Short mmCIF file of C-alpha atoms (C1' of nucleotides) in Angstrom, two decimals:
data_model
loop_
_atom_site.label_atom_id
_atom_site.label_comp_id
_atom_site.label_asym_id
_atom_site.label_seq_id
_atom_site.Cartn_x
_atom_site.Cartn_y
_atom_site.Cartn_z
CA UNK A 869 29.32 -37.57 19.19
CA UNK A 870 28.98 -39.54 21.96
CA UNK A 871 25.34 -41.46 23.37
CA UNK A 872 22.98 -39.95 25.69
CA UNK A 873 22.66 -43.25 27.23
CA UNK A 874 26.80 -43.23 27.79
CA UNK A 875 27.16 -39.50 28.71
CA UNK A 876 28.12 -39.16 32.03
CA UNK A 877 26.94 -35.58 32.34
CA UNK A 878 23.46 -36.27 32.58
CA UNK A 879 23.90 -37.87 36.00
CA UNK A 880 24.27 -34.50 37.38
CA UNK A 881 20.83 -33.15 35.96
CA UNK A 882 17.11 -34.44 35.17
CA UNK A 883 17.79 -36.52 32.61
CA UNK A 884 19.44 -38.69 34.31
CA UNK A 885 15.71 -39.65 35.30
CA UNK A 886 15.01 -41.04 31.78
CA UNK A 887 14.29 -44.76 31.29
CA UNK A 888 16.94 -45.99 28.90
CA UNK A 889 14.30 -45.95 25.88
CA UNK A 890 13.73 -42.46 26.00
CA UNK A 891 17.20 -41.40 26.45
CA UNK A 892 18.24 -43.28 22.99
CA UNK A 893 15.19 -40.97 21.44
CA UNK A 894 16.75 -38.30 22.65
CA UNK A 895 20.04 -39.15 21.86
CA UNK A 896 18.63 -39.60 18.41
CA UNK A 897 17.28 -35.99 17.84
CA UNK A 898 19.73 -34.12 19.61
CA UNK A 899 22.51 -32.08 17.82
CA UNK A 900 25.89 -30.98 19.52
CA UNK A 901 26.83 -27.26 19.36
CA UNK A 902 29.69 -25.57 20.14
CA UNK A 903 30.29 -21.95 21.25
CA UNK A 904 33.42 -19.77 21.45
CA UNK A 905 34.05 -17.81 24.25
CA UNK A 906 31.78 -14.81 24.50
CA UNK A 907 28.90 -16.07 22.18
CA UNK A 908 25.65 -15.36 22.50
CA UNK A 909 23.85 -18.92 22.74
CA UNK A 910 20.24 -17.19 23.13
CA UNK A 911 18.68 -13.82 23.98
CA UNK A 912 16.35 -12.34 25.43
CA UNK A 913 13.35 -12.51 23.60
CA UNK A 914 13.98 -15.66 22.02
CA UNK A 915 11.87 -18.38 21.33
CA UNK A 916 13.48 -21.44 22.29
CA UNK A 917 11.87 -24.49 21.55
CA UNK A 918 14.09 -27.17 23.10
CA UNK A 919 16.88 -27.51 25.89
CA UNK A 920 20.72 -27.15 26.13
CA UNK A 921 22.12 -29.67 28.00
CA UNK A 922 25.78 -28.22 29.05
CA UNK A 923 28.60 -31.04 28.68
CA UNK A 924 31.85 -28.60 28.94
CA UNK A 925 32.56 -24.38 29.97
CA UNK A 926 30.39 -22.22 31.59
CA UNK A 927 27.71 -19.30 30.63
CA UNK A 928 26.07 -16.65 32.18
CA UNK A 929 22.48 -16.25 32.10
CA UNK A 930 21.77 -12.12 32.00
CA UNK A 931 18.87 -9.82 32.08
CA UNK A 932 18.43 -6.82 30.42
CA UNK A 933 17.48 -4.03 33.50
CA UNK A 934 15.81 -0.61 31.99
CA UNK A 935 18.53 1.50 32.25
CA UNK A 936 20.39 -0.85 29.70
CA UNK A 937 22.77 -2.55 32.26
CA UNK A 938 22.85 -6.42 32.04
CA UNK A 939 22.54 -8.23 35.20
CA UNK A 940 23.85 -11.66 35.86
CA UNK A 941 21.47 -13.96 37.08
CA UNK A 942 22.89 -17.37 36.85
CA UNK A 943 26.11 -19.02 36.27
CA UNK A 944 25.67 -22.52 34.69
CA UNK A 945 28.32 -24.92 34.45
CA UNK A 946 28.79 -28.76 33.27
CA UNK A 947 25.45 -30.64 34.09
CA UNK A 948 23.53 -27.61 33.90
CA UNK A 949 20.38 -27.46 31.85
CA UNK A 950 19.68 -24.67 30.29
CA UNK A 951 15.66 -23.59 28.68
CA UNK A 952 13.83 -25.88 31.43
CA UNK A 953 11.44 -23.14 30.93
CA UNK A 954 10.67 -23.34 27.63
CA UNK A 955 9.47 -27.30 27.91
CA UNK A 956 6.64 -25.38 30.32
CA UNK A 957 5.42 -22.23 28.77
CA UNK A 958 5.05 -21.35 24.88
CA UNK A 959 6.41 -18.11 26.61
CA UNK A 960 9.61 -16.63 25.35
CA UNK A 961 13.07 -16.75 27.39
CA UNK A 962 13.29 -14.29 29.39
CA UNK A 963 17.17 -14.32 30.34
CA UNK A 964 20.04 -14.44 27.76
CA UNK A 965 22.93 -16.84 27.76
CA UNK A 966 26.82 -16.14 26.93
CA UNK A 967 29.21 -18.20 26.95
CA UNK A 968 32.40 -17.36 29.46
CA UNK A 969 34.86 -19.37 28.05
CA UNK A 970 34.47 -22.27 25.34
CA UNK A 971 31.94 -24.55 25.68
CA UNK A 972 30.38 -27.61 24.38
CA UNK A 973 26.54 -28.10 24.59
CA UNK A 974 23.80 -30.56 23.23
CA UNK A 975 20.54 -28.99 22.30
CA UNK A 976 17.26 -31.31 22.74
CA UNK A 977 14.45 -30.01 20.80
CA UNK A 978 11.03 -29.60 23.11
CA UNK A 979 9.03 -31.75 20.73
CA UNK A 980 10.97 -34.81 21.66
CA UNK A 981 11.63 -33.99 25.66
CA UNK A 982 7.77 -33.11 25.86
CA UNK A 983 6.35 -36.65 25.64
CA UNK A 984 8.94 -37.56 28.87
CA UNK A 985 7.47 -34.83 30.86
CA UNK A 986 3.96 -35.43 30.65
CA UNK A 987 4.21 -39.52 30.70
CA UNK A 988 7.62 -40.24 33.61
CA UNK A 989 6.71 -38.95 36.57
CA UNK A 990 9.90 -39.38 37.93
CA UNK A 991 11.53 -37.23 34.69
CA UNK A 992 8.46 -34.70 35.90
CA UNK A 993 9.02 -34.61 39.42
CA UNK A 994 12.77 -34.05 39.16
CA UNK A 995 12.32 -31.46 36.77
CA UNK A 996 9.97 -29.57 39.28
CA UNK A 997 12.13 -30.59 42.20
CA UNK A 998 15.19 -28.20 40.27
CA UNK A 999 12.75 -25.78 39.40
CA UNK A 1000 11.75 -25.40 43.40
CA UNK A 1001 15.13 -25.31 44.26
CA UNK A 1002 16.24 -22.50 41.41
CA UNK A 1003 13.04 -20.57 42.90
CA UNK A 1004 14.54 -21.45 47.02
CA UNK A 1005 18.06 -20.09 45.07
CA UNK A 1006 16.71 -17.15 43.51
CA UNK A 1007 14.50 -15.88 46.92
CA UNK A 1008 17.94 -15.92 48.43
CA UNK A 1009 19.99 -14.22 46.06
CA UNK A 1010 17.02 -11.14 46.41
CA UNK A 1011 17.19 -11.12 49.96
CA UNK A 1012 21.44 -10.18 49.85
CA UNK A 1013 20.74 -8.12 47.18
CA UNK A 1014 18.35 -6.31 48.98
CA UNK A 1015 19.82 -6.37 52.87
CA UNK A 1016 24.08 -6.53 52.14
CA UNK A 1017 26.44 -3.84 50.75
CA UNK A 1018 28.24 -4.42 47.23
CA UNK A 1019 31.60 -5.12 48.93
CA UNK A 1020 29.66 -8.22 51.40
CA UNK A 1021 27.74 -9.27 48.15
CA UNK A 1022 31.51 -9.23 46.25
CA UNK A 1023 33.03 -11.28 49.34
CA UNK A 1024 30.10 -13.69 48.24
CA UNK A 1025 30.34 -14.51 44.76
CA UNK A 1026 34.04 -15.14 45.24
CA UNK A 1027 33.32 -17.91 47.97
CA UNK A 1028 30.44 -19.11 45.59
CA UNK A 1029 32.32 -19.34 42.60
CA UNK A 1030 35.27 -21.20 44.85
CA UNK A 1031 32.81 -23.41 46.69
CA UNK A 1032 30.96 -24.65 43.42
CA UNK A 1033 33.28 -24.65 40.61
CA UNK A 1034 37.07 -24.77 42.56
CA UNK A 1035 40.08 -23.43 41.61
CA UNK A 1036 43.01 -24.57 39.21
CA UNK A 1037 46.11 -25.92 40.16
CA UNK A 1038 47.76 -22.92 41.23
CA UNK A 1039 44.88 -22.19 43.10
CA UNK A 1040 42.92 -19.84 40.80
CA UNK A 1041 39.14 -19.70 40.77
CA UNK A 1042 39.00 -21.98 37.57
CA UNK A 1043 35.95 -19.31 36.50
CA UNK A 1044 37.79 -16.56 35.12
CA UNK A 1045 35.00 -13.37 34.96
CA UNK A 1046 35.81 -9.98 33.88
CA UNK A 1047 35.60 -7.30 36.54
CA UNK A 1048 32.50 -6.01 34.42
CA UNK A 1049 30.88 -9.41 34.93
CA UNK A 1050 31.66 -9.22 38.25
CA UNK A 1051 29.80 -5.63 38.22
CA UNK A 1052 26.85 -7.09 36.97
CA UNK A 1053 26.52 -10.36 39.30
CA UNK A 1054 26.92 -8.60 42.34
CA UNK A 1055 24.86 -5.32 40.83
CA UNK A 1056 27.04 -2.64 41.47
CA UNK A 1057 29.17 -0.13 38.60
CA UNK A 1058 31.94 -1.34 37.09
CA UNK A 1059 34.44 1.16 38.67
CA UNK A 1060 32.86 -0.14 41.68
CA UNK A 1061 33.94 -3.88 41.44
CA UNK A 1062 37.38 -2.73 40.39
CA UNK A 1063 37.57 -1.02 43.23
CA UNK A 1064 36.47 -3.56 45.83
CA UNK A 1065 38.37 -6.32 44.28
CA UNK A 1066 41.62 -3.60 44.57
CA UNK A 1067 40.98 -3.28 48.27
CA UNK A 1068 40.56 -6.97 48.92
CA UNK A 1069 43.80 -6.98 47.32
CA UNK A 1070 46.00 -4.36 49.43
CA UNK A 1071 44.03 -6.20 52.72
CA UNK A 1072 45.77 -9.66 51.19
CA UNK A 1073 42.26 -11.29 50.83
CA UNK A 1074 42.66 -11.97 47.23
CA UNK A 1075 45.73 -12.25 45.05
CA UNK A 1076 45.28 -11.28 41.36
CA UNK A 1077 47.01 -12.36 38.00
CA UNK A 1078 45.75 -10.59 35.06
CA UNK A 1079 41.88 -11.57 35.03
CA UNK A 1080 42.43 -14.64 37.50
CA UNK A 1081 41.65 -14.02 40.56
CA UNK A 1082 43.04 -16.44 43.52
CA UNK A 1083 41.67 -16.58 47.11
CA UNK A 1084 44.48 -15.73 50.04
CA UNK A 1085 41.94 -15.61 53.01
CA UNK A 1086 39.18 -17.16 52.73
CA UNK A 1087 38.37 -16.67 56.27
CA UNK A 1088 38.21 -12.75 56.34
CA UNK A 1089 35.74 -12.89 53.07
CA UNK A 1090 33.37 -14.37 55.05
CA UNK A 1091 33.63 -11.80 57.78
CA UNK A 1092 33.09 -8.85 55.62
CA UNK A 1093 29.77 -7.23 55.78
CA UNK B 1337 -17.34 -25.37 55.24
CA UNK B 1338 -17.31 -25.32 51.64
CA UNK B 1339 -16.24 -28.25 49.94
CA UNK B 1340 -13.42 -27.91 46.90
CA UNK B 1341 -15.75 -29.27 44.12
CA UNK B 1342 -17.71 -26.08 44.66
CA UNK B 1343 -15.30 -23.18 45.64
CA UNK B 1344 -14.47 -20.97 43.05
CA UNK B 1345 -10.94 -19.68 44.25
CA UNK B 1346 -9.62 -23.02 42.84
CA UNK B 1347 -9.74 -21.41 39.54
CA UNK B 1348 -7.16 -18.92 40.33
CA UNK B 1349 -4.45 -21.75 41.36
CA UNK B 1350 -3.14 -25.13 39.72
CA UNK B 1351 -5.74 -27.22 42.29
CA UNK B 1352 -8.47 -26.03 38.82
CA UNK B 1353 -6.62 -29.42 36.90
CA UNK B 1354 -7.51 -31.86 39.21
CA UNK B 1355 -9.99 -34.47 38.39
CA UNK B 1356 -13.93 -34.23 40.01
CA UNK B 1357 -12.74 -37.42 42.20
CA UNK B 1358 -9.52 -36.31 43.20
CA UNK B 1359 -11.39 -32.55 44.56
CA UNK B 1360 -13.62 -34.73 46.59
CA UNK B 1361 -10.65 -36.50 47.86
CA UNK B 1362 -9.03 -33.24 48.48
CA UNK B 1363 -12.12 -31.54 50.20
CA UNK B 1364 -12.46 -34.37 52.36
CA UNK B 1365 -8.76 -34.34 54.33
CA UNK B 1366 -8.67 -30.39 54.15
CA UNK B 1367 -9.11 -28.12 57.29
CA UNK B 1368 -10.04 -24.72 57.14
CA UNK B 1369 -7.93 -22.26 59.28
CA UNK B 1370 -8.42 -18.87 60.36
CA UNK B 1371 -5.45 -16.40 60.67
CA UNK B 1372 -6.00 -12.47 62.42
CA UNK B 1373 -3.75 -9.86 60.87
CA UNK B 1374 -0.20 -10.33 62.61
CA UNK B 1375 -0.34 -13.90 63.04
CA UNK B 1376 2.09 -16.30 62.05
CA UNK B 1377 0.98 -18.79 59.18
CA UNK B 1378 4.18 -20.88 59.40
CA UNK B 1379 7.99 -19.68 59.94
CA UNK B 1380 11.20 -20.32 57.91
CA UNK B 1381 12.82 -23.15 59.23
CA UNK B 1382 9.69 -25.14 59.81
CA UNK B 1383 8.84 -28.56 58.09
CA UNK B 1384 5.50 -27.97 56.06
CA UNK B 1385 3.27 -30.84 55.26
CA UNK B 1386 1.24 -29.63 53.04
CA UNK B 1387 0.14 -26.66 50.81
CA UNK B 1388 -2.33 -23.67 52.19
CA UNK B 1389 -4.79 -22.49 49.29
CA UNK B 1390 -5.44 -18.91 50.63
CA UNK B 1391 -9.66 -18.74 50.37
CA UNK B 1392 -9.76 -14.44 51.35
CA UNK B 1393 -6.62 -11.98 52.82
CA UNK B 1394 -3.31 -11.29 52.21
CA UNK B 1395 0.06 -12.53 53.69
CA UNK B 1396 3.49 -11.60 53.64
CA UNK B 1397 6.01 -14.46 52.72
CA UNK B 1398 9.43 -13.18 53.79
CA UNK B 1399 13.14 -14.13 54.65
CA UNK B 1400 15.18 -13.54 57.45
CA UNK B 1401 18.08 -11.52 56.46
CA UNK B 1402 21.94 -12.08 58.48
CA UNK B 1403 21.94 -8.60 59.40
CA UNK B 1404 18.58 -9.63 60.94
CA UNK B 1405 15.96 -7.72 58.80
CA UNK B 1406 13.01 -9.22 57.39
CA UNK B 1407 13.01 -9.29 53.26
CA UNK B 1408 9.04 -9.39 52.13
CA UNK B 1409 9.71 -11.46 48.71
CA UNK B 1410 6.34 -12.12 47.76
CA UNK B 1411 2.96 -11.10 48.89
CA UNK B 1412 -0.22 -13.51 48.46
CA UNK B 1413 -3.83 -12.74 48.28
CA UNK B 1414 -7.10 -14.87 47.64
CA UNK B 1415 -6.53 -18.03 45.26
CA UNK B 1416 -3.19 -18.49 46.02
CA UNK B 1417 -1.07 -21.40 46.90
CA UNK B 1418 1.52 -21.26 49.37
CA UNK B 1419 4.08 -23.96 50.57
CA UNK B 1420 4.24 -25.42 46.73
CA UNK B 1421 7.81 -26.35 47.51
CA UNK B 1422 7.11 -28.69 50.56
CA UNK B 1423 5.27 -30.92 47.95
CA UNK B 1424 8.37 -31.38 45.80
CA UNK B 1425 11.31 -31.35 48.71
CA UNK B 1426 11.06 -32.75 51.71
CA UNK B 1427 13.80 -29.44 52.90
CA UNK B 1428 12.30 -26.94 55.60
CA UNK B 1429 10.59 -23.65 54.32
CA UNK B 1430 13.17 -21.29 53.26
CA UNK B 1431 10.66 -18.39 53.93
CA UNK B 1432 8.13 -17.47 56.83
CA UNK B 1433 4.07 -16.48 56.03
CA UNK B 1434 2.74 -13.46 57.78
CA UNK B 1435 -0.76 -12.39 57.65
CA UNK B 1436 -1.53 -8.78 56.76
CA UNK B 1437 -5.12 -9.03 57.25
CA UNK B 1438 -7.37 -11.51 58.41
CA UNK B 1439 -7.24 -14.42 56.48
CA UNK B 1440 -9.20 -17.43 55.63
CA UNK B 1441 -7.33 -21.02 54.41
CA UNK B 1442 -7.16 -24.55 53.53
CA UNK B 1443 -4.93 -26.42 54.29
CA UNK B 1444 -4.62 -29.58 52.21
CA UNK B 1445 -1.81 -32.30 53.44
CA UNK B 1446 0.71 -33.23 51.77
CA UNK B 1447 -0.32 -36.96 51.62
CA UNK B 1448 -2.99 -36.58 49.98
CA UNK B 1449 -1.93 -34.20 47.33
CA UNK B 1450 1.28 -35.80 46.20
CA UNK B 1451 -0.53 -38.89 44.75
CA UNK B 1452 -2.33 -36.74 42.64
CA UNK B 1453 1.25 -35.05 41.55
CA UNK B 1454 2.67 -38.22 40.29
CA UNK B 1455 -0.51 -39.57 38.89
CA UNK B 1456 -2.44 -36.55 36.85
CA UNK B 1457 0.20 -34.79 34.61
CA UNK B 1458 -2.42 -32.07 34.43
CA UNK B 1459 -2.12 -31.04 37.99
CA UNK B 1460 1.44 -31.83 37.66
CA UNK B 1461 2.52 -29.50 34.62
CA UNK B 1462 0.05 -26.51 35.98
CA UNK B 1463 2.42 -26.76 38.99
CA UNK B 1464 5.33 -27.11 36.88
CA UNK B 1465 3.89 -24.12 34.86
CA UNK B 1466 3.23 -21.85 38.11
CA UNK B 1467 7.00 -22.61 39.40
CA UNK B 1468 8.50 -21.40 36.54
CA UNK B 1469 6.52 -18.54 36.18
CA UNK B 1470 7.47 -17.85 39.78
CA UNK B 1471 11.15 -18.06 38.64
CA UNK B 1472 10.79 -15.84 36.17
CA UNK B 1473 9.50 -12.92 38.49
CA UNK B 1474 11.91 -13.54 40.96
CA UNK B 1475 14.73 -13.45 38.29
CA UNK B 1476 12.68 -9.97 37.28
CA UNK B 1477 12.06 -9.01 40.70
CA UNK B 1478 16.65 -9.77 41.42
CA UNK B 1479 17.36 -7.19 38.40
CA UNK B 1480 14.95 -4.20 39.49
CA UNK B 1481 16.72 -4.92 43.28
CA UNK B 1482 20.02 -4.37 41.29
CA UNK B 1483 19.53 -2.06 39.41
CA UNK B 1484 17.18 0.36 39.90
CA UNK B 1485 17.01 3.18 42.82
CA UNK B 1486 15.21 3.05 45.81
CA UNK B 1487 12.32 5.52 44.95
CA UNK B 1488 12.06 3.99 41.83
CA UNK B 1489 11.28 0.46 43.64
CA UNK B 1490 9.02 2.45 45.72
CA UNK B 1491 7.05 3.58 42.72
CA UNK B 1492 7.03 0.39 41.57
CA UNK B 1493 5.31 -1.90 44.40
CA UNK B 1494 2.64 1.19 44.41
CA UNK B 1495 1.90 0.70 41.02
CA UNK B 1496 2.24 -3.13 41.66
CA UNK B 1497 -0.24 -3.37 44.47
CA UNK B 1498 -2.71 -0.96 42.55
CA UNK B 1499 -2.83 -2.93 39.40
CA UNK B 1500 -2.70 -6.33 41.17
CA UNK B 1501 -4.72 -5.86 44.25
CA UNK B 1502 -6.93 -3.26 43.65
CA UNK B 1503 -8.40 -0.26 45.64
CA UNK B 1504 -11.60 -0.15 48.00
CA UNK B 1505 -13.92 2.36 47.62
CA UNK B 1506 -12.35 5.46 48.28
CA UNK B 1507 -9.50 5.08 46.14
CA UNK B 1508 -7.12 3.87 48.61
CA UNK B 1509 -5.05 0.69 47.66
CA UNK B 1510 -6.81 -2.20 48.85
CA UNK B 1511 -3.35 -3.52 51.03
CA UNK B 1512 -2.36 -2.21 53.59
CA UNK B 1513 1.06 -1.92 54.42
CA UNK B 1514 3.11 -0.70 57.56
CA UNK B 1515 5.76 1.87 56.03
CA UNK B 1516 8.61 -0.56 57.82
CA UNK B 1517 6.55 -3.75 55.58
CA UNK B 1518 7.49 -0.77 52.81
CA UNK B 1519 10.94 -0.89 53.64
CA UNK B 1520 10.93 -4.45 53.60
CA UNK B 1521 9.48 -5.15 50.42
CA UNK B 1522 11.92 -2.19 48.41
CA UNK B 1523 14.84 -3.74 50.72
CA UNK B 1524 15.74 -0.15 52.69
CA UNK B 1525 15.41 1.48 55.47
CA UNK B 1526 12.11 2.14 57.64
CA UNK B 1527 13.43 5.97 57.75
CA UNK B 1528 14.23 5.94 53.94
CA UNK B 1529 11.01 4.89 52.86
CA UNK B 1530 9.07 6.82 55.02
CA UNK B 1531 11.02 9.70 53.56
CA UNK B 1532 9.93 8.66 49.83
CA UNK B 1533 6.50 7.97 50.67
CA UNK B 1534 6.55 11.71 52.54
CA UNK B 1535 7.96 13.28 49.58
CA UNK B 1536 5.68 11.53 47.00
CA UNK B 1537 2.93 13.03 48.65
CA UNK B 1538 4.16 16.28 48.82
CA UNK B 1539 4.63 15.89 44.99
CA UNK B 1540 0.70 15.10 44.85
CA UNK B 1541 1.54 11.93 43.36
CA UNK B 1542 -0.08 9.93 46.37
CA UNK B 1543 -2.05 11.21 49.18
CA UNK B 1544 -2.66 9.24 52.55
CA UNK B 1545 -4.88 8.72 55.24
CA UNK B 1546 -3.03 6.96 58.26
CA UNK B 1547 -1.50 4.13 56.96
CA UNK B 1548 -4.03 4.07 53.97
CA UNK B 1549 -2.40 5.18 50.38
CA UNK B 1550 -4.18 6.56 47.41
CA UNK B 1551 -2.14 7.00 44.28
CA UNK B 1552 -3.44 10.46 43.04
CA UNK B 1553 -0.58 10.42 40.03
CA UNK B 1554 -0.29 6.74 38.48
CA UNK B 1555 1.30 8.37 35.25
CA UNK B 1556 4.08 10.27 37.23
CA UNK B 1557 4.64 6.84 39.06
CA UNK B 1558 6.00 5.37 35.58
CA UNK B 1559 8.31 8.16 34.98
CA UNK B 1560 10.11 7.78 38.70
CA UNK B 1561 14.05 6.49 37.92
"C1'" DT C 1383 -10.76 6.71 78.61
"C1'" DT C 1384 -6.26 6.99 79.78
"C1'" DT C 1385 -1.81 5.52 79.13
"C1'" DA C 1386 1.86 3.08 77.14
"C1'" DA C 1387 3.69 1.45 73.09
"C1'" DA C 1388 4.35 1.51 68.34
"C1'" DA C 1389 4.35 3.85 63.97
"C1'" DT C 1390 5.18 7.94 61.43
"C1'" DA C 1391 7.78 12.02 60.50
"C1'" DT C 1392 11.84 14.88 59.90
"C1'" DG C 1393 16.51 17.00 60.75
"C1'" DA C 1394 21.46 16.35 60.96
"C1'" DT C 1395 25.13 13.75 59.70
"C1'" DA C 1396 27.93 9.74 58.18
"C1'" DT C 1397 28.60 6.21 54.92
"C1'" DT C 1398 28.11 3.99 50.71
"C1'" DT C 1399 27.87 3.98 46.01
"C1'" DG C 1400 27.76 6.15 41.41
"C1'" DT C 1401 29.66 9.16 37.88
"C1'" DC C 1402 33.06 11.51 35.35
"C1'" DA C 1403 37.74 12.15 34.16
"C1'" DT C 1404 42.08 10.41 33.15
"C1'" DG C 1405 45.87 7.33 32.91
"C1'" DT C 1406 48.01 2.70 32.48
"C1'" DA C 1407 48.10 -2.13 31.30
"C1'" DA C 1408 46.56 -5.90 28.68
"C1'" DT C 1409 44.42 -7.90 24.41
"C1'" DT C 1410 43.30 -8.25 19.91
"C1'" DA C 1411 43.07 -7.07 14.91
"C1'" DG C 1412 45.57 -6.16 10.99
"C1'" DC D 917 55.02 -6.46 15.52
"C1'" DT D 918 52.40 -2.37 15.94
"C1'" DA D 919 48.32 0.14 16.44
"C1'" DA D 920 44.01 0.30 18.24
"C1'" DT D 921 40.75 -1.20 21.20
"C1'" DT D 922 39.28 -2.82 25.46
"C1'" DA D 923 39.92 -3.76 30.29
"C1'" DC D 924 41.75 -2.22 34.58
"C1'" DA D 925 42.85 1.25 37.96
"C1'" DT D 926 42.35 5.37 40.74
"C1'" DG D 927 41.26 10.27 42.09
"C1'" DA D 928 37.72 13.75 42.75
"C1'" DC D 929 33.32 14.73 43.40
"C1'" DA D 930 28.16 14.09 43.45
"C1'" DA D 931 24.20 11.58 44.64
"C1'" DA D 932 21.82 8.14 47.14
"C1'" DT D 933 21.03 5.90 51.24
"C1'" DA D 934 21.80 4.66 56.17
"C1'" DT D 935 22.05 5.92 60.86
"C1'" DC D 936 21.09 8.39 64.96
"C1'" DA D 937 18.37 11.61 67.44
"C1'" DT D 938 14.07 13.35 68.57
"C1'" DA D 939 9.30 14.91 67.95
"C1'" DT D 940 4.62 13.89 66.85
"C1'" DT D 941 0.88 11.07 65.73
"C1'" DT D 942 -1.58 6.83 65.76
"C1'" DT D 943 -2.80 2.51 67.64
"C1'" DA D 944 -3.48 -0.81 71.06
"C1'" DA D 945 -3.64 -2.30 75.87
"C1'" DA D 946 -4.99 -1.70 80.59
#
DNA sequence: TTTAAAATATGATATTTGTCATGTAATTAG
DNA sequence: CTAATTACATGACAAATATCATATTTTAAA
């Protein structure tokens, strides 16, 4: 497995803020995992006493509402780190994580990550900056949940998931959700998100191939409200 | 004005883990500020230099919505700490502060404080601590705006303000909210939660007194879906 | 205190969204 | 490959919520 010190991915996260030193410890202690497509990688509930540093696919981070529907709350792709919480508070996790397609992860236990955080202030400090800007993230995403319709909040996660993860080459969004996932991201009944996603279709907004959904009109999505 | 080494609200916010020298330090570059109910503490958009450590009141911190409605996302009484994220980014506010009540502040510069970030990994991980805790009720907060009815949202910031805030005297809950600051916290319309609060008390489950609200039924609250 | 403005209240109605039913298409297990 | 399961799709209807209109009450300003 390849070197901490050597892995590209961590440019695009906090650890890229470790001195060389500490990032052979970690490299040392940490232990690749891989997941299949739809796997739970933690729940709910869990206690998890490390991070998961993600070096390939993409998960969803839910929440389990009262009435038994799970709610999307994240998407995390390559870069993405995902327990930050856990290195803070002996609390458990309050979100689970499922895989969306295959992915390859490295899992850092706390123990060895903990010593960084209290003794590099720049590891600290960037940790905290992500943390502010997940909180500046997450005001936002309550404010259209609260304020837009489902079918403004739908035209949304499709620019989203084009703006921050692209498309494939025949112009796909490479993030291939089910229509129940997109249900639960945008907060809305299943039925519901079939429905809108059908209309954005007959309105030539959005092209569809099985699950794959590909963007025709980018400009009207953003006009829907 | 009282000086930090001796105020007691510090207790309630991360400024508790700083050293006796640093407080002093603290104390002697703060400036007390005095709000009336209505006023503006500081407006999305605007740079903030430093953090406000809220010494009595409550304020509103809320988000300007496209459609042009206000989004309350948070409310803040005595011992908290608002503007956290202007320590850690130098980005504008992404929300706006809003006194309630009359209020009473410090305001501590950012200058000062960020030495004390980088230098006391006490401070630093009780900040760290607070943010993510923050995270996790806004991820909390994201699924209940998802998922869960209007009335039932209602019910919820009644029983939310009761257990958190308190009552005065005669029962009534100790914050007091217009019915359109209602609306804006629940994320509907002024007419719509008017309506709920109208039919709640018809119900017996909360009686009022102008804008003042006494819960009457807090175990019929719980059972609202 | 009087008056104007703002907040509260409620009806009527339109729109949005959810639920149930049912059918078809796509995947997956064997 | 076939059967069975799961996902997708759509109609019909019900429920929730928004919008507009219009009183009434409360609050704040002159």
């Amino acid at each position: 497995m390849s070197k901490c010190e050597s892995c590209i991915i961590r440019e695009f996260n906090s650890l890229k803020s470790l001195t060389r030193e500490e990032l052979m410890r970690v490299s040392a202690c940490k232990t690749g995992k891989i997941y299949k497509k739809g796997q739970v990688i933690f729940e709910e509930g869990e206690t998890l006493n490390g991070v998961y540093c993600v070096r390939d696919g993409v998960c969803k981070l839910t929440k389990l509402s009262e009435n038994g529907k799970d709610q999307v709350v994240k998407l995390v792709v390559k870069g993405g780190l995902l327990g930050k919480r856990s290195l803070v508070s002996e609390q458990k996790t309050n979100l689970s994580a499922v895989a969306l397609n295959d992915m390859e992860m490295c899992f850092i236990p706390k123990s060895e990550i903990m010593n960084d955080l209290t003794k590099n202030p720049k590891f600290t400090m960037d940790v905290l900056k992500k943390m502010a800007e997940d909180l500046k993230v997450s005001d936002e995403s309550l404010v259209k949940m609260a304020q837009k319709s489902v079918k403004c909040r739908m035209a949304e996660i499709l620019m989203y998931i084009h703006d921050n993860f692209g498309t494939d080459d025949d112009g796909y969004l490479s993030i291939v959700l089910s229509r129940k996932d997109y249900a639960s991201i945008v907060g809305t009944a299943t039925e519901s998100a079939i429905r809108i996603l059908s209309q954005f279709k007959k309105e030539g907004i959005i092209s569809t191939s099985g699950k794959r959904i590909k963007i025709e009109d980018y400009r009207s999505l953003r006009w829907i409200e």
